[in-house]
Amino acid sequence: MSAAGSLLAVVPAAAVLLLIVAAMPREAGAVAPLRLAVVRAVLLSGAYAVLVVEVLGASHALTRGAFTVAWLLFLVAAAAAAGLRWRRATRLGQPPAATPVPVSAAPAVSTAQRPVPVGAVVSGGGPDVSAPAESDEPAPAPTRAGRGVADLRAVAVDAWRTARPGERLLAGTVGGLILVELLVALLAEPNNFDSQTYHLPKVEHWVAQGDLDFWPTAIHRQVTIPPGAEYLLLHLRLLTGGDHLHNLVQWAAGVVCLLVAARITAQLGGGRRAQLLTAFVLATTPMVVLQATSTQTDLICAAWVACAATLVLDGLSRRTGWGTLLGLGAATGLTAVTKTSGLIAVGPLLVLWGLAQLRLARTDQSAPADPATPGGGRRSWPVGRLARTVGGSVLILAVAAVVVGPFLARVTAEFGHPLGPPRLRESIPMERHDPASIVVNALRIGHTAFDTPLAPLRRAGAQVIIGGAEAIGVDPQDRAITFGRELFPEPAWYPDEDRVAFPLAGALAVIGAVIALARPRRIAPERAGSLRAYAVVVLTAVLLHTAMIKWQPWGNRLLLYAVVLAVPLAGLWLDALLRNRAGGRRSVAAVAAVTVLATSALAGVLALSYGFPRRLVGAGSVFTTSDWDTRFLRRPQWADEFRWAATAVQDSGARRIGLVQQNDNWEYPWWLLLRQPDGRSPDLVALQSVLPERPPADPSSVDAIVCTGNEAACAKLVPAGWRLEFRGYVGYALPPGR
């Protein structure tokens, strides 16, 4: 990465930081205002990044210069907005933002500041007015409203000074994991399997073409899978000229997930310790640890879903403003354009938001009615407020359509369906929806998600599920409810970024969800209605997921968005357990909870230290493995084979190179090895195509052919008289005389 590329990469980060300043909430009583500003800033930046790609792609201008101009303009606009916010606040004699409270210091909002949640959305009752449970947390020291970095530092110092040793340990562990993950993300080369097959080749095709048009390919996922995460990678690819910073996108998404999950906990009534417990459980979940240094897409999707959730919770107790409506639309669109499975959660969240807004529209004021008034105040259907709710819903969908619409339009034009070709629509979604099949699918997904290193337990659980499935007339390996040719069960306990289970976080979340549904006042007395409503949404999302997505060995990562949404329930329950630890049984339960937290910390540290395919110690360490070998840790034997074939092709002087590969083969190494001496993309063309309207190139029109996978498939496409060489997984073919 050049020095100029390094400087350009700073521009988007600087713009986001300025937007955080500009987006600080002005309304009094906002929960965790700094984190809310982060949500607003990342949603605006994400939507801008996607629209820049779409606009420049339609203009055939996906170039470094165009992206540089786009980000410099965005930086100027962000600086102007931040400056305007600052000057206005200074002129009024007020701080430019509500006092920011970091994760480690944010106490629950006082009863006087909190609007009463819409408990009737689920429970049907009036506002919650019970007194808060006593807490043994020390009261935070008074802090003055900050106007700059020094004041933010003062808030952090006060929070640290008033924190208990246990809270400091929680915060220190989370911070330490984030920093070490950042180090790994910077040191490790992208080496995720799917990234080698379609995530990163997708980016390289756009760079080579200068636009977003589809191309002939044997790997349909390069054009059919939503490209939102790759859009973000494209910005870094063009600004820096390489992939050295690609892992930072998921790392940043992981940080956003931690911040937003902690804010959700605060919105549901959790104090400082509950928020720290939420961040701790999530940060030590091995799947989060491993994906935070990857070029996968699941954390990015989870971040957008979490942003939607926290904005929805704001709308349970007050009328939603136009800015938040735009944010909800952006979160919905960004989820759809990144990973459509995330919409399984966004849909119920928006339904909850709509019900709450309709209920608020019936009251005389957006603030909660007086609980002493029978029925909570006069109920009516003011036409203006009802129209505003309907209009807000339309606006959310319109903004989402602007973000994801261009991609869906291209897919529809290419395949005649917005969800892509039949092979995509039938491979991942459930093809049977009878109750028995859904139950079997849910049990298999749960078995894989809660897997542990205890092999006898895994085998026993699998046998029970298989036997039960056969007893109710369902084949547990039915292709209609099972992805591809995979067979259940499959071990998932090992810390691998694509499949690692989350038994600890999952168990804690399940317990928290059960209590939130059955006894919400026990863990959030002032937010019982909102807590129960939120738990219903999380449960609905999980049930919909098991009814819509087939079981697969890699299914745990598809559930990551649900884990991020559910962990706040675990944090709230753990905090209540520690708060009410008086008495023998509760003391035992508290000791058990501390033991689980210690085990969770150990799991997170081990995943970071020994996880695959990026680790700190042992074989394959990011400190001792070369850049090239790091890319091939999944398949070490292929590293020399790719180099061998690429060297032969380059030595031949070939310019136009044909690709022969199968659906799950690695394409990305060719883009690295065959790059032209001046850094421009190689001229790679596919000799096979699964796109009916995109015919492949004629083998006689290329100067050389490179192949991966099946030698026989490659031989069929090599013109007569060419020399074909194959070594294991990789081969090449050259015409006579080369």
XYZ file of C-alpha atoms in Angstrom:
738
model
C 0.000 0.000 0.000
C 1.468 3.343 -1.049
C 1.827 6.400 1.170
C -0.842 8.140 -0.892
C -3.150 5.163 -0.397
C -2.588 5.310 3.351
C -3.523 8.980 3.439
C -6.615 8.445 1.308
C -7.757 5.632 3.579
C -7.812 8.097 6.462
C -10.367 10.313 4.703
C -13.427 8.054 5.236
C -12.457 7.473 8.876
C -12.058 11.209 9.473
C -15.404 11.888 7.821
C -17.155 9.383 10.086
C -15.600 10.935 13.191
C -16.767 14.389 12.133
C -20.229 13.029 11.443
C -20.374 11.647 14.970
C -19.860 15.182 16.260
C -22.495 16.547 13.898
C -24.979 13.786 14.700
C -24.985 14.122 18.484
C -28.640 14.252 19.581
C -30.096 17.583 20.633
C -33.097 16.195 22.465
C -32.870 15.942 26.240
C -32.836 12.536 27.858
C -31.434 10.630 24.887
C -30.067 7.270 26.010
C -26.308 6.886 25.438
C -26.117 9.933 23.136
C -22.578 9.279 21.914
C -23.492 5.782 20.810
C -26.629 7.116 19.145
C -24.431 9.559 17.240
C -22.226 6.647 16.158
C -25.300 4.820 14.847
C -26.409 7.856 12.875
C -22.932 8.470 11.477
C -22.272 4.896 10.340
C -25.710 4.593 8.732
C -25.242 7.826 6.803
C -21.701 6.853 5.810
C -22.763 3.343 4.800
C -25.637 4.584 2.671
C -23.363 7.175 1.069
C -20.732 4.520 0.310
C -23.310 2.279 -1.381
C -24.834 5.104 -3.411
C -21.399 6.324 -4.529
C -20.670 2.860 -5.914
C -24.048 2.693 -7.651
C -23.814 6.171 -9.180
C -20.204 5.856 -10.309
C -20.830 2.311 -11.505
C -23.726 3.483 -13.654
C -21.404 6.171 -15.025
C -18.621 3.627 -15.762
C -16.408 5.620 -13.423
C -15.266 3.157 -10.746
C -11.830 4.724 -10.571
C -9.505 5.873 -7.832
C -9.854 9.500 -8.860
C -13.646 9.454 -8.774
C -13.727 7.777 -5.359
C -11.155 10.209 -3.999
C -13.261 13.173 -5.085
C -16.395 11.587 -3.626
C -14.795 11.097 -0.216
C -13.171 14.508 -0.132
C -16.568 16.070 -0.807
C -18.074 13.947 1.940
C -15.284 14.982 4.313
C -15.900 18.662 3.578
C -19.639 18.231 4.133
C -19.046 16.372 7.400
C -16.631 19.046 8.600
C -19.122 21.767 7.737
C -21.912 19.950 9.581
C -19.724 19.421 12.633
C -18.628 23.046 12.595
C -22.199 24.263 12.272
C -23.245 22.077 15.171
C -20.390 23.438 17.263
C -21.052 27.088 16.454
C -24.759 26.820 17.076
C -24.207 25.199 20.442
C -21.599 27.794 21.375
C -23.882 30.650 20.343
C -26.615 29.278 22.573
C -24.186 28.855 25.438
C -24.693 25.080 25.458
C -22.397 22.163 24.765
C -22.390 21.007 21.141
C -23.660 17.643 22.188
C -25.311 15.901 25.051
C -22.778 14.633 27.526
C -21.316 11.522 25.927
C -21.142 8.478 28.150
C -18.853 5.650 27.114
C -19.850 1.997 27.428
C -17.916 1.630 30.622
C -19.642 4.513 32.309
C -23.200 4.857 31.048
C -25.665 4.501 33.890
C -29.308 3.835 33.336
C -31.331 6.937 32.608
C -33.113 8.154 35.675
C -36.807 7.621 36.127
C -37.463 11.300 35.642
C -35.691 11.318 32.281
C -37.153 8.128 30.907
C -40.335 8.120 28.859
C -42.434 5.136 29.878
C -42.209 2.362 27.258
C -45.077 1.073 25.257
C -45.790 -2.000 27.319
C -49.208 -2.454 25.736
C -47.570 -3.486 22.490
C -47.168 -6.937 24.020
C -48.613 -7.047 27.482
C -51.705 -5.020 26.796
C -51.312 -3.113 30.032
C -50.644 0.484 30.838
C -47.296 2.140 31.403
C -44.842 0.528 33.761
C -44.687 2.495 36.992
C -43.072 0.079 39.399
C -40.111 1.327 41.397
C -36.647 0.365 40.196
C -34.846 -2.441 41.954
C -32.107 -1.465 44.317
C -28.633 -1.565 42.821
C -25.258 -1.905 44.427
C -23.578 0.052 41.660
C -21.859 3.213 42.880
C -23.356 6.403 41.630
C -21.202 7.910 38.903
C -19.446 11.096 39.753
C -21.029 14.234 38.376
C -19.633 15.204 34.992
C -19.902 18.433 33.144
C -21.143 18.647 29.600
C -18.164 18.227 27.342
C -17.199 20.401 24.397
C -14.067 18.649 23.263
C -11.681 15.768 23.556
C -10.547 16.910 27.004
C -14.097 16.675 28.307
C -14.563 13.233 26.813
C -11.393 12.208 28.590
C -12.752 13.648 31.823
C -15.927 11.597 31.460
C -13.869 8.449 30.894
C -11.659 9.188 33.905
C -14.695 9.768 36.121
C -16.275 6.562 34.903
C -13.120 4.584 35.582
C -12.742 6.140 39.036
C -16.282 5.259 40.074
C -16.247 1.778 38.554
C -15.950 -1.303 40.715
C -13.034 -3.709 40.147
C -15.323 -6.174 38.376
C -16.534 -3.494 35.993
C -12.979 -2.452 35.263
C -12.111 -6.051 34.507
C -15.045 -6.341 32.109
C -14.155 -3.104 30.326
C -10.457 -3.966 30.197
C -11.142 -7.375 28.697
C -13.388 -5.933 25.998
C -10.900 -3.185 25.188
C -7.996 -5.615 25.102
C -9.785 -7.962 22.724
C -10.688 -5.092 20.403
C -7.087 -3.863 20.247
C -5.585 -7.297 19.642
C -8.184 -7.990 16.968
C -7.170 -4.727 15.322
C -3.561 -5.897 15.321
C -4.485 -9.227 13.725
C -6.711 -7.501 11.170
C -3.810 -5.284 10.128
C -1.185 -8.037 10.048
C -3.128 -10.860 8.397
C -3.776 -11.055 4.677
C -7.384 -11.832 3.640
C -7.709 -15.635 3.733
C -11.388 -16.426 4.170
C -12.470 -19.289 1.885
C -15.551 -17.578 0.436
C -13.547 -14.411 -0.068
C -11.120 -16.291 -2.312
C -14.039 -17.679 -4.312
C -16.389 -14.744 -4.754
C -16.177 -11.868 -2.236
C -12.836 -10.470 -3.397
C -12.991 -11.561 -7.074
C -16.230 -9.581 -7.238
C -14.342 -6.451 -6.192
C -11.574 -7.107 -8.718
C -14.042 -7.542 -11.568
C -15.569 -4.146 -10.767
C -12.135 -2.513 -10.705
C -11.167 -4.117 -14.011
C -14.458 -3.182 -15.715
C -14.944 0.224 -14.178
C -18.648 -0.523 -13.711
C -21.096 -2.920 -12.007
C -22.282 -4.828 -15.067
C -22.492 -8.588 -14.623
C -19.866 -10.744 -16.308
C -19.624 -14.322 -17.576
C -18.579 -16.577 -14.714
C -18.775 -20.169 -13.546
C -19.259 -18.942 -9.948
C -22.803 -17.574 -9.786
C -22.279 -16.157 -6.264
C -20.013 -13.508 -7.764
C -23.085 -11.832 -9.256
C -26.125 -13.182 -7.396
C -25.227 -12.690 -3.720
C -25.993 -9.153 -2.390
C -22.819 -7.032 -2.679
C -23.153 -4.489 0.137
C -20.077 -5.644 2.060
C -18.039 -5.794 -1.148
C -19.123 -2.234 -1.965
C -17.344 -1.136 1.214
C -14.275 -3.174 0.279
C -14.294 -1.567 -3.163
C -13.757 1.842 -1.586
C -10.648 0.614 0.225
C -9.436 -1.272 -2.854
C -9.551 1.827 -5.043
C -8.276 4.271 -2.426
C -5.319 2.133 -1.312
C -4.619 0.099 -4.450
C -4.667 -3.238 -2.595
C -6.344 -5.406 0.013
C -4.141 -4.624 3.024
C -6.965 -2.899 4.921
C -9.833 -5.134 3.853
C -10.083 -6.858 7.247
C -10.774 -3.507 8.916
C -14.318 -3.363 7.534
C -15.436 -6.348 9.602
C -13.363 -5.164 12.565
C -15.177 -1.813 12.499
C -18.497 -3.635 12.168
C -17.628 -5.653 15.265
C -16.961 -2.472 17.237
C -20.299 -1.052 16.077
C -22.047 -4.260 17.193
C -20.536 -3.938 20.684
C -21.503 -0.277 21.026
C -25.021 -0.762 19.738
C -25.670 -3.906 21.791
C -24.630 -1.977 24.898
C -26.953 0.874 23.925
C -29.841 -1.560 23.446
C -29.161 -2.809 26.959
C -29.364 0.763 28.249
C -32.604 1.358 26.348
C -34.086 -1.711 28.021
C -33.242 -0.384 31.472
C -29.730 -1.721 32.010
C -27.229 0.320 33.970
C -23.480 0.524 33.533
C -22.758 -3.016 34.679
C -25.485 -4.533 32.522
C -24.090 -2.741 29.486
C -20.583 -3.940 30.272
C -21.819 -7.487 30.727
C -23.529 -7.317 27.341
C -20.393 -6.028 25.654
C -18.296 -8.632 27.460
C -20.447 -11.612 26.476
C -20.609 -10.457 22.864
C -16.915 -9.543 22.623
C -15.819 -12.946 23.948
C -18.098 -14.942 21.643
C -15.637 -16.850 19.403
C -17.610 -16.200 16.221
C -17.398 -12.448 16.856
C -13.698 -12.642 17.747
C -12.811 -14.537 14.576
C -14.987 -12.624 12.148
C -13.690 -9.295 13.436
C -10.414 -9.976 11.590
C -11.999 -11.422 8.433
C -13.374 -10.430 5.047
C -16.601 -12.314 5.684
C -19.865 -10.350 5.712
C -21.817 -11.541 8.754
C -20.645 -8.915 11.249
C -21.421 -6.174 8.753
C -24.958 -7.501 8.371
C -25.285 -7.826 12.160
C -24.171 -4.212 12.603
C -26.879 -2.904 10.262
C -29.531 -5.041 11.970
C -28.420 -3.825 15.403
C -28.596 -0.196 14.222
C -32.168 -0.790 13.105
C -32.993 -2.352 16.476
C -31.684 0.530 18.567
C -33.574 3.099 16.452
C -36.743 1.032 16.778
C -36.393 0.975 20.560
C -36.149 4.762 20.550
C -39.495 4.761 18.783
C -41.301 2.762 21.448
C -41.734 5.730 23.757
C -41.697 8.802 21.528
C -42.775 9.844 18.081
C -40.057 9.202 15.526
C -38.540 12.221 13.812
C -37.707 12.455 10.148
C -34.013 11.947 10.763
C -34.638 8.660 12.547
C -37.010 7.569 9.792
C -34.206 8.097 7.299
C -31.915 6.113 9.578
C -34.373 3.212 9.744
C -34.674 3.259 5.975
C -30.902 3.279 5.574
C -30.495 0.402 8.062
C -33.133 -1.638 6.226
C -31.612 -0.986 2.829
C -28.059 -1.651 3.998
C -29.170 -4.941 5.550
C -30.900 -5.983 2.336
C -27.953 -5.076 0.122
C -25.496 -6.858 2.450
C -27.220 -10.106 3.434
C -30.912 -10.665 2.897
C -31.137 -13.061 5.852
C -30.784 -10.031 8.125
C -34.214 -8.887 6.981
C -35.635 -11.793 8.965
C -34.968 -9.655 12.043
C -35.466 -6.201 10.534
C -39.005 -7.102 9.454
C -40.323 -7.880 12.973
C -38.442 -4.876 14.332
C -40.225 -2.567 11.909
C -43.565 -4.156 12.797
C -42.859 -3.414 16.471
C -41.943 0.162 15.568
C -45.143 0.580 13.555
C -47.352 -0.731 16.363
C -45.684 1.575 18.876
C -46.049 4.593 16.600
C -49.707 3.836 15.981
C -50.307 3.600 19.709
C -48.526 6.892 20.309
C -50.551 8.487 17.516
C -53.722 7.786 19.493
C -52.606 9.790 22.518
C -52.834 13.531 22.865
C -49.081 13.883 23.255
C -46.084 11.892 22.085
C -44.999 11.629 25.706
C -46.612 8.903 27.838
C -49.994 9.619 29.340
C -50.483 10.170 33.054
C -50.695 6.717 34.660
C -53.289 8.058 37.100
C -55.672 8.683 34.211
C -57.910 5.694 33.458
C -56.884 4.182 30.143
C -53.687 6.233 30.070
C -55.273 9.361 28.604
C -57.745 10.202 25.839
C -57.592 7.845 22.880
C -58.378 8.981 19.370
C -57.107 8.650 15.839
C -55.877 12.129 14.833
C -55.737 12.090 11.053
C -52.512 14.080 10.944
C -50.634 11.789 13.291
C -51.953 8.676 11.618
C -50.926 10.060 8.241
C -47.503 10.840 9.650
C -47.089 7.237 10.811
C -48.148 5.886 7.433
C -45.946 8.399 5.672
C -43.019 7.467 7.897
C -43.469 3.810 7.002
C -43.505 4.666 3.321
C -40.390 6.802 3.756
C -38.530 3.921 5.426
C -39.350 1.615 2.541
C -38.508 4.287 -0.022
C -35.077 4.945 1.460
C -34.419 1.209 1.665
C -35.427 0.874 -1.984
C -33.009 3.619 -3.003
C -30.154 1.761 -1.305
C -30.879 -1.792 -2.485
C -33.021 -1.079 -5.542
C -30.277 -0.709 -8.177
C -28.795 -4.113 -7.330
C -32.213 -5.784 -7.322
C -32.980 -4.171 -10.667
C -29.813 -5.630 -12.196
C -30.570 -9.079 -10.795
C -34.162 -8.944 -12.051
C -33.054 -7.861 -15.512
C -30.501 -10.668 -15.646
C -32.485 -13.555 -14.141
C -36.107 -12.446 -14.302
C -36.436 -12.537 -10.493
C -35.152 -10.116 -7.797
C -33.836 -13.039 -5.734
C -31.695 -14.395 -8.541
C -31.661 -17.686 -10.449
C -33.506 -20.811 -9.279
C -30.290 -22.453 -8.064
C -29.826 -19.627 -5.551
C -33.477 -19.459 -4.499
C -33.557 -23.205 -3.881
C -30.151 -23.787 -2.296
C -30.391 -21.780 0.942
C -34.118 -21.114 1.641
C -36.279 -23.903 3.038
C -38.265 -25.716 0.359
C -40.614 -27.425 2.843
C -42.648 -25.537 5.405
C -44.748 -28.205 7.058
C -44.531 -28.069 10.873
C -42.626 -31.345 11.184
C -39.899 -30.227 8.755
C -39.554 -26.864 10.462
C -39.194 -28.511 13.866
C -36.498 -30.865 12.575
C -34.666 -27.987 10.908
C -34.840 -25.909 14.101
C -33.487 -28.773 16.201
C -30.578 -29.331 13.833
C -29.742 -25.631 13.760
C -29.868 -25.536 17.564
C -27.677 -28.633 17.831
C -25.000 -27.026 15.648
C -25.263 -23.632 17.369
C -24.839 -25.112 20.856
C -22.140 -27.634 19.974
C -19.347 -28.223 22.507
C -16.065 -30.176 22.513
C -17.911 -32.984 24.335
C -18.208 -35.507 21.497
C -20.456 -37.965 23.394
C -22.930 -35.171 24.083
C -22.874 -34.156 20.413
C -23.466 -37.714 19.223
C -26.237 -38.347 21.744
C -28.052 -35.142 20.827
C -27.758 -35.881 17.122
C -29.103 -39.380 17.555
C -32.113 -38.063 19.452
C -32.840 -35.543 16.683
C -32.365 -38.091 13.892
C -34.515 -40.646 15.681
C -37.208 -38.090 16.413
C -37.211 -36.889 12.806
C -37.676 -40.408 11.495
C -40.428 -41.016 14.036
C -42.475 -38.090 12.682
C -41.810 -38.988 9.057
C -39.091 -36.487 8.168
C -35.799 -37.498 6.576
C -33.152 -35.632 8.635
C -30.974 -35.379 5.498
C -33.798 -34.267 3.187
C -32.360 -31.947 0.505
C -35.444 -29.740 0.819
C -34.362 -28.784 4.345
C -30.595 -29.379 4.051
C -28.089 -27.250 2.146
C -26.328 -28.889 -0.781
C -25.061 -32.400 -0.144
C -24.129 -31.807 3.484
C -24.954 -34.362 6.153
C -26.142 -33.716 9.691
C -24.523 -33.677 12.235
C -21.297 -31.768 11.747
C -18.914 -30.771 14.589
C -18.940 -26.994 15.097
C -17.112 -26.436 18.379
C -13.670 -25.766 16.889
C -12.808 -22.021 16.681
C -13.165 -21.653 12.925
C -14.561 -18.345 11.647
C -17.086 -20.054 9.354
C -18.700 -22.510 11.733
C -17.742 -22.101 15.406
C -20.639 -22.590 17.821
C -21.692 -20.181 20.584
C -23.007 -22.377 23.431
C -22.200 -19.930 26.241
C -23.567 -16.766 24.655
C -26.497 -18.739 23.273
C -27.399 -20.298 26.614
C -27.186 -16.969 28.418
C -29.324 -15.332 25.742
C -31.941 -18.089 25.951
C -32.177 -17.721 29.738
C -32.403 -13.952 29.427
C -35.098 -14.235 26.763
C -37.183 -16.664 28.832
C -37.085 -14.390 31.871
C -37.754 -11.324 29.735
C -40.876 -12.998 28.398
C -42.124 -14.501 31.656
C -40.900 -12.132 34.395
C -39.603 -8.933 32.726
C -39.987 -6.834 35.894
C -37.470 -9.034 37.592
C -34.645 -7.746 35.391
C -35.961 -4.391 34.119
C -38.681 -2.999 36.419
C -38.937 0.312 34.598
C -38.849 -1.186 31.115
C -40.857 -4.372 31.522
C -43.138 -3.724 28.553
C -40.362 -2.724 26.194
C -38.208 -5.620 27.355
C -40.943 -8.150 26.721
C -41.712 -6.650 23.319
C -38.046 -6.776 22.366
C -37.736 -10.390 23.531
C -40.759 -11.308 21.404
C -39.075 -9.748 18.367
C -35.817 -11.634 18.991
C -37.690 -14.903 19.453
C -39.722 -14.247 16.309
C -36.561 -13.619 14.304
C -35.001 -16.882 15.481
C -38.163 -18.866 14.722
C -38.455 -17.284 11.288
C -34.809 -18.073 10.620
C -35.300 -21.755 11.391
C -38.424 -21.819 9.216
C -36.776 -20.087 6.256
C -33.083 -21.106 6.166
C -31.914 -24.673 5.592
C -29.532 -26.328 8.006
C -25.905 -26.226 6.902
C -22.552 -26.807 8.648
C -21.787 -23.098 8.280
C -25.169 -21.986 9.570
C -23.837 -20.539 12.826
C -22.384 -17.533 11.073
C -25.738 -16.882 9.406
C -27.209 -16.564 12.907
C -24.725 -13.918 14.009
C -27.230 -11.087 13.604
C -29.599 -12.893 15.992
C -26.783 -13.409 18.513
C -26.022 -9.681 18.520
C -29.703 -8.879 19.074
C -30.132 -11.486 21.827
C -27.032 -10.826 23.929
C -28.508 -7.672 25.571
C -31.104 -9.976 27.155
C -28.243 -12.006 28.600
C -26.541 -8.881 29.939
C -29.696 -7.703 31.658
C -30.313 -11.091 33.273
C -26.723 -11.440 34.482
C -26.844 -7.972 35.971
C -30.089 -8.769 37.807
C -28.569 -12.004 39.066
C -25.521 -10.217 40.460
C -27.616 -7.366 41.841
C -29.927 -9.664 43.780
C -27.301 -12.041 45.074
C -28.458 -12.028 48.702
C -29.500 -15.459 49.966
C -28.087 -18.936 49.505
C -29.626 -19.921 46.201
C -28.948 -16.603 44.578
C -25.369 -16.634 45.816
C -24.858 -20.008 44.190
C -26.425 -18.687 40.994
C -24.154 -15.636 41.078
C -21.084 -17.850 41.493
C -22.283 -19.932 38.552
C -22.738 -16.774 36.479
C -19.221 -15.580 37.294
C -17.896 -19.011 36.339
C -19.699 -18.838 32.999
C -18.282 -15.358 32.378
C -14.772 -16.586 33.146
C -15.281 -19.500 30.758
C -16.571 -17.102 28.126
C -13.470 -14.951 28.527
C -11.290 -18.035 28.147
C -13.159 -19.042 24.987
C -12.657 -15.575 23.495
C -8.952 -15.490 24.315
C -8.408 -18.992 22.942
C -10.290 -18.118 19.751
C -8.099 -15.067 19.263
C -4.909 -16.964 20.104
C -5.514 -20.248 18.278
C -8.534 -19.615 16.048
C -8.533 -20.472 12.383
C -7.478 -19.241 9.890
C -5.864 -16.265 11.681
C -4.133 -16.805 14.987
C -1.556 -15.229 17.251
C 0.436 -18.294 18.242
C 1.223 -21.737 16.884
C 1.428 -22.903 13.283
C 0.056 -20.225 10.991
C 0.678 -17.351 13.406
C 0.336 -13.914 11.849
C 3.759 -13.098 13.316
C 5.642 -16.024 11.753
C 3.794 -16.830 8.515
C 4.579 -15.038 5.260
C 1.948 -12.886 3.601
C 1.469 -15.333 0.734
C 1.286 -18.408 2.955
C -1.216 -16.637 5.220
C -3.577 -16.358 2.279
C -3.450 -20.146 1.847
C -3.787 -21.350 5.423
C -7.067 -22.975 4.422
C -5.278 -24.925 1.673
C -1.489 -24.705 2.194
C -0.749 -27.122 -0.641
C -2.219 -24.701 -3.181
C 0.166 -21.803 -2.473
C 3.048 -23.097 -4.604
C 0.726 -24.505 -7.255
C -0.838 -21.109 -7.985
C 2.589 -19.476 -8.148
C 3.917 -22.199 -10.432
C 1.088 -21.771 -12.943
C 1.093 -17.954 -12.789
C 4.854 -17.798 -13.350
C 4.591 -20.006 -16.434
C 1.803 -17.853 -17.873
C 3.646 -14.608 -17.184
C 6.856 -15.930 -18.687
C 4.942 -16.779 -21.851
C 4.026 -13.117 -22.342
C 0.307 -13.859 -22.384
C -1.986 -10.828 -22.071
C -5.518 -12.155 -22.361
C -5.975 -15.113 -20.017
C -8.895 -17.538 -19.861
C -10.300 -18.917 -16.587
C -11.566 -22.459 -16.130
C -13.051 -23.218 -12.702
C -15.992 -24.707 -10.829
C -18.540 -23.076 -8.554
C -16.498 -23.243 -5.325
C -12.974 -22.765 -6.685
C -10.526 -20.043 -5.711
C -10.283 -17.247 -8.259
C -8.796 -14.412 -6.234
C -5.136 -15.610 -6.322
C -5.114 -15.146 -10.094
C -6.022 -11.465 -9.686
C -3.028 -11.024 -7.389
C -0.467 -13.097 -9.292
C -1.341 -12.001 -12.821
C -1.603 -8.272 -12.091
C 0.209 -6.230 -14.700
C 3.618 -4.685 -13.893
C 2.120 -1.189 -13.599
C -0.430 -2.424 -11.050
C -3.384 -2.551 -13.434
C -5.791 -5.474 -13.303
C -5.036 -8.501 -15.478
C -7.243 -9.268 -18.479
C -9.020 -12.355 -17.119
C -12.015 -13.782 -18.989
C -14.171 -16.774 -18.124
C -14.310 -19.729 -20.522
C -17.488 -20.987 -18.784
C -20.620 -19.122 -17.768
C -23.691 -19.969 -15.727
C -25.371 -16.720 -16.807
C -27.600 -17.451 -19.815
C -27.270 -13.945 -21.213
C -23.500 -13.734 -20.676
C -21.715 -16.170 -23.027
C -18.154 -17.181 -22.126
C -15.113 -16.195 -24.136
C -13.921 -18.414 -26.968
C -10.844 -20.403 -25.820
C -9.150 -19.588 -29.124
C -9.373 -15.855 -28.313
C -7.038 -16.027 -25.288
C -3.241 -16.228 -25.041
C -3.215 -18.653 -22.117
C -5.572 -20.612 -19.878
C -5.401 -21.097 -16.108
C -7.459 -23.781 -14.402
C -8.460 -24.816 -10.896
C -10.178 -27.953 -9.669
C -11.021 -30.590 -12.236
C -8.318 -31.392 -14.805
C -10.788 -33.161 -17.103
C -13.053 -30.105 -17.192
C -10.066 -27.963 -18.088
C -8.894 -30.344 -20.827
C -12.280 -30.114 -22.562
C -11.798 -26.373 -23.097
C -8.139 -26.369 -24.120
C -7.800 -25.919 -27.910
C -6.218 -28.728 -29.884
C -2.456 -28.589 -29.986
C -2.069 -26.559 -26.767
C 0.181 -27.809 -23.997
C -1.704 -28.560 -20.748
C 0.178 -28.858 -17.457
C -1.502 -29.737 -14.188
C -0.182 -29.986 -10.653
C -2.694 -31.080 -8.024
C -5.415 -28.418 -7.869
C -4.013 -25.925 -10.398
C -3.116 -26.107 -14.059
C -2.354 -23.967 -17.103
C -2.400 -24.329 -20.863
C -0.338 -22.498 -23.483
C -0.517 -22.479 -27.274
C 2.331 -23.855 -29.385
C 5.398 -21.658 -29.344
C 4.768 -20.134 -25.922
